[in-house]
Coordinates of C-alpha atoms and ligand atoms in Angstrom, one line a residue:
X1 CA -9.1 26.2 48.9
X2 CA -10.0 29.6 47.2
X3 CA -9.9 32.4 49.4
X4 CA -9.8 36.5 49.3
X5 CA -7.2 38.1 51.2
X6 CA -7.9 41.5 52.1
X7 CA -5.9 44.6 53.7
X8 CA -5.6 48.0 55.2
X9 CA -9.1 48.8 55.2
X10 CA -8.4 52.0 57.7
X11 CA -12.1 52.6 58.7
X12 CA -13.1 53.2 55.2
X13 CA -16.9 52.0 55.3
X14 CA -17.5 52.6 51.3
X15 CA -14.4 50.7 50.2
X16 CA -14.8 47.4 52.3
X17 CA -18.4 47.5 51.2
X18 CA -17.8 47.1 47.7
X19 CA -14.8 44.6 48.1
X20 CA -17.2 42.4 50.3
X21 CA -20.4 42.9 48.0
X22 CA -17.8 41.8 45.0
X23 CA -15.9 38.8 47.3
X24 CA -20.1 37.7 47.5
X25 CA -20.7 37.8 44.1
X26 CA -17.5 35.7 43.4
X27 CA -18.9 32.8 46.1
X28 CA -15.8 33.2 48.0
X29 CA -16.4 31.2 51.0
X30 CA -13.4 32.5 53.4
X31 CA -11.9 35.3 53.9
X32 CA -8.4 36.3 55.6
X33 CA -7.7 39.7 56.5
X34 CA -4.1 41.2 57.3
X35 CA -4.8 43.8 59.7
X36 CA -5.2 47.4 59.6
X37 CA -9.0 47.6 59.9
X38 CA -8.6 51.5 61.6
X39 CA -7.1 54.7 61.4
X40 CA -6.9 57.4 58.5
X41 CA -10.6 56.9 57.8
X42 CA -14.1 57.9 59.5
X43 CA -15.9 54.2 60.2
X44 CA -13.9 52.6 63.0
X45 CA -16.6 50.7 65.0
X46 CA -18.2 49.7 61.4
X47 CA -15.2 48.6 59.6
X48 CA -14.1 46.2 62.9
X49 CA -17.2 44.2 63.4
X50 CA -17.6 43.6 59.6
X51 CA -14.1 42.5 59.0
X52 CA -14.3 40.5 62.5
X53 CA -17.8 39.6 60.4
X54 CA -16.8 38.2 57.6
X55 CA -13.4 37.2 57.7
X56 CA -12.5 33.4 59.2
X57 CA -8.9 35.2 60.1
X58 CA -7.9 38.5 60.8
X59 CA -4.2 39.5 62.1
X60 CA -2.9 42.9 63.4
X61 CA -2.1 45.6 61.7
X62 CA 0.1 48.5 64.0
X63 CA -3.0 51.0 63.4
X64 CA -5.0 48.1 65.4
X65 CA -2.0 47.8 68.2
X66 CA -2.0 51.8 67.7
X67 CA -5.6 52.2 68.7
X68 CA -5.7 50.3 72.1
X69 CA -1.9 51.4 72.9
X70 CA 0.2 48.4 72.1
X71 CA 2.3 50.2 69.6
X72 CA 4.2 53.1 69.9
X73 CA 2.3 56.1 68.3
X74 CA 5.5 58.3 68.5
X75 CA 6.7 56.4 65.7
X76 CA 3.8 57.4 63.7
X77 CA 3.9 60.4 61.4
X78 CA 1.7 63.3 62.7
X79 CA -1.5 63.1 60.4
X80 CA -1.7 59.1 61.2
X81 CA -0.8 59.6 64.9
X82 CA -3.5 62.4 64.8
X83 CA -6.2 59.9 63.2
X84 CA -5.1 57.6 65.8
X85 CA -5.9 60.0 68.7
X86 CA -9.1 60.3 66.7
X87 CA -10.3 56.8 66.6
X88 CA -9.6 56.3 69.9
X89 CA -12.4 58.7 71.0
X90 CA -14.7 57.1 68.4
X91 CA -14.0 53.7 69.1
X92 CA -16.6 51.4 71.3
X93 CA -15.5 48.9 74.5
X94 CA -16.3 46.3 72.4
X95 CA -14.0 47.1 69.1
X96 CA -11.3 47.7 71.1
X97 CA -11.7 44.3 72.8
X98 CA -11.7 42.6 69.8
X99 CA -8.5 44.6 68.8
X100 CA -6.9 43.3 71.6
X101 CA -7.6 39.7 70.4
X102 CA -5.9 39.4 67.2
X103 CA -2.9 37.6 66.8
X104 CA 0.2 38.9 64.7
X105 CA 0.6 36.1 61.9
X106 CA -1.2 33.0 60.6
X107 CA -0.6 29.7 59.5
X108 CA -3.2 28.1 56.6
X109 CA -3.1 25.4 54.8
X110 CA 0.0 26.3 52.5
X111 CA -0.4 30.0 53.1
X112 CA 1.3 32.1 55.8
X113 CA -1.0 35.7 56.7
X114 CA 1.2 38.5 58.4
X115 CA 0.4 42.4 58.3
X116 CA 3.7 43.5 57.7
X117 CA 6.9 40.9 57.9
X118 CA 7.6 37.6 58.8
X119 CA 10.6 38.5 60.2
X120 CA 9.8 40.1 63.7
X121 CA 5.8 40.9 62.8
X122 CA 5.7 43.1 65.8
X123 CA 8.5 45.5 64.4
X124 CA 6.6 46.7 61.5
X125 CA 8.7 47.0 58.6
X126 CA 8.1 48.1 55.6
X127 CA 9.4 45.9 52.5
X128 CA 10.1 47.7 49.3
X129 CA 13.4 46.6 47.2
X130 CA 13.6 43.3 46.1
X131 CA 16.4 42.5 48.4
X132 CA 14.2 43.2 51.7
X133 CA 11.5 40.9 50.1
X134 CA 14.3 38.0 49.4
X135 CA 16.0 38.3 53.0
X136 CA 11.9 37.4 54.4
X137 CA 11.8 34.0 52.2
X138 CA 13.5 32.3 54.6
X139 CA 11.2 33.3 57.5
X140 CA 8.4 31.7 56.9
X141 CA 7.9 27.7 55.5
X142 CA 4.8 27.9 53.5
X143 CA 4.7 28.6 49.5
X144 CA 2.7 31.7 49.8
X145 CA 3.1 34.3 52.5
X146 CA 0.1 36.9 51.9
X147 CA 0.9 40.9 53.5
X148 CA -0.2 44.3 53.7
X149 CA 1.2 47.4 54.9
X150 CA 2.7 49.4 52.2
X151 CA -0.6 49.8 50.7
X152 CA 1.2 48.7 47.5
X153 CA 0.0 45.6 45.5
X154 CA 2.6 43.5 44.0
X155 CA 4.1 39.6 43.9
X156 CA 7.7 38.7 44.2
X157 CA 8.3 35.1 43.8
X158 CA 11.5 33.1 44.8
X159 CA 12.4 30.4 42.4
X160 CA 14.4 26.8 43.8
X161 CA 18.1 28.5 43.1
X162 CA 16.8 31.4 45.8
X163 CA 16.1 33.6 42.4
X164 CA 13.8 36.6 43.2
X165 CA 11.8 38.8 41.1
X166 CA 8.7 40.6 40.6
X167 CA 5.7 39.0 38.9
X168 CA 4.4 40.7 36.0
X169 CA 1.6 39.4 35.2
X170 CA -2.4 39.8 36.9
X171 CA -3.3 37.4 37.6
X172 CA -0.4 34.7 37.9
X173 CA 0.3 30.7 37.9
X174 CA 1.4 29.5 41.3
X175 CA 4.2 27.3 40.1
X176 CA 5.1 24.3 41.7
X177 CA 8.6 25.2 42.4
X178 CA 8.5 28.9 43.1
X179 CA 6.9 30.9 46.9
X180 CA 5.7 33.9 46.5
X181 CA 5.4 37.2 48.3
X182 CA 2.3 38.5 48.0
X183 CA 1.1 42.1 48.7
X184 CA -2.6 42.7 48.8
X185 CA -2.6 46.2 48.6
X186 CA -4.8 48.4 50.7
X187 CA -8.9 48.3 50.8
X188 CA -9.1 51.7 52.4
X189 CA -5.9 53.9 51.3
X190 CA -3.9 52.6 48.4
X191 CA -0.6 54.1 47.8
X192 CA 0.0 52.8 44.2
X193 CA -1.2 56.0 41.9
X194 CA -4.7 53.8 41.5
X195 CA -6.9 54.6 44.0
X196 CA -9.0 51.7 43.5
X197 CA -9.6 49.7 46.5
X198 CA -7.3 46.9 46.6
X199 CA -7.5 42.7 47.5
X200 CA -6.7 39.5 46.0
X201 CA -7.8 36.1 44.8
X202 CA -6.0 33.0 46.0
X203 CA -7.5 30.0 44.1
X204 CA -5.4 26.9 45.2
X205 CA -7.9 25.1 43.2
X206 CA -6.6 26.6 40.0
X207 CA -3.3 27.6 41.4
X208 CA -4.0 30.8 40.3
X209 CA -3.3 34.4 42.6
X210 CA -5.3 37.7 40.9
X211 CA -5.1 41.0 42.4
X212 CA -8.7 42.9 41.6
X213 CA -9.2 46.3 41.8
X214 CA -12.4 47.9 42.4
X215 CA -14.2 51.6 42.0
X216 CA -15.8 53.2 45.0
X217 CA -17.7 55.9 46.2
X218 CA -14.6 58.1 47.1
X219 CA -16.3 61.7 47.4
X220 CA -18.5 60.2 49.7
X221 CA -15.4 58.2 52.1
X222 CA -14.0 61.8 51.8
X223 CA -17.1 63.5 53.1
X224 CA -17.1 61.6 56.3
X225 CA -13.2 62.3 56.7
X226 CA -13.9 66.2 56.6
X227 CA -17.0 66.2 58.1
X228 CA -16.2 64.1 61.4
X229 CA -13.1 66.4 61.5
X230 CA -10.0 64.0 60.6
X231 CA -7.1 65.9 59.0
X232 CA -8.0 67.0 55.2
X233 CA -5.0 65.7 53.9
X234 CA -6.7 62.3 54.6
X235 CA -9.4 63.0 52.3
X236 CA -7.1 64.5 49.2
X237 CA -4.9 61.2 49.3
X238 CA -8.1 59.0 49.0
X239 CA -8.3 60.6 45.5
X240 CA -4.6 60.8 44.7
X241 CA -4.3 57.3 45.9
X242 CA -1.3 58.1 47.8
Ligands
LIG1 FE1 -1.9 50.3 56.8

């Protein structure tokens, strides 16, 4: 199977556009996306029925549970809660009810799909240190788990003695005896110093994982965020990529 995972999109129209025009010039049939199609960005409504679109699976993301009031928006951080607020007013019936399908985490073939942990999906954690990714490796039974969240690409692979570490090479081998934690990055908002939209190649054909970063139109993504009255600050990290 050869698949592109993609993340965090956070209704930014111009970004998912240019991953999806570059997934179809690749011939990548299927698609699994991790959740997070709203919030921060200006295309809500557009950004949900493309991902529901294209994508054979998508899980939640908290902006998603956020949006039709299954998380708790008090534990959001005032710009994101106020974006939240935002898309709420924007969003149609029908987006929200298919927000209100999505499941929390996936099963495929070898490969497990969760927006933000294995561990207790619904809880939202972030993982950042090497020992919150190892704790996670027993949480889930497949070689590959796939996630989102921190808006911050990167691969952590366990080897057979329970060895973690970061994989530093793009793209990677999927060896035999190693599983892998694999953050997509973000579509929409990377957090990474690159603000180059962010998704990845699986190729279980080749055994292969790449992480491709792409260019956008960003002054345009920021337009919308200003002009449909978002907070600014949502505009200047687009650029910053932070
Ligand atoms: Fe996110």
């Amino acid at each position: 199977m050869k698949a592109a995972i993609i993340s965090d999109i956070h209704s930014n129209l111009e970004a998912l556009l240019v991953v999806l025009k570059d997934i179809k010039k690749r011939r990548l049939k299927s698609i699994f996306c991790l959740g997070d199609l709203i919030g921060y960005g200006a295309n809500p409504n557009e950004c949900i029925d493309l991902c529901m679109k294209e994508s054979k699976v998508v899980v939640a993301g908290n902006h998603d549970w956020a949006a039709i009031d299954k998380a708790d928006v008090t534990t959001f951080n005032p710009v994101a809660a106020e974006a939240i607020k935002w898309t709420q007013e924007q969003i149609s019936k029908e987006g929200a009810n298919k927000l209100k399908g999505l499941e929390l985490s996936h099963k495929v073939d070898n490969l497990f799909l969760v927006h933000a942990t294995p561990t207790e999906p619904e809880k939202w954690r972030y993982l950042f240190s090497l020992e919150e990714f190892e704790k996670e490796f027993s949480q889930f039974e497949e070689q590959i788990c796939f996630i989102g969240h921190s808006h911050i690409p990167a691969a952590i692979y366990q080897d057979d003695n329970g060895y973690c570490d970061l994989v530093r090479d793009n793209p990677f081998p999927i060896v035999a005896k190693r599983r892998y934690i694999v953050n997509v990055g973000s579509v929409g908002q990377p957090r990474d110093l690159d603000p180059r939209a962010s998704y990845v190649i699986y190729d279980g054909n080749k055994n292969n994982i790449e992480i491709i970063r792409l260019d956008y139109n960003i002054p345009l993504a920021q337009q919308k965020i200003i002009m449909g009255g978002l907070p600014e600050v949502l505009a200047d990290r687009l650029l910053a990529g932070r």
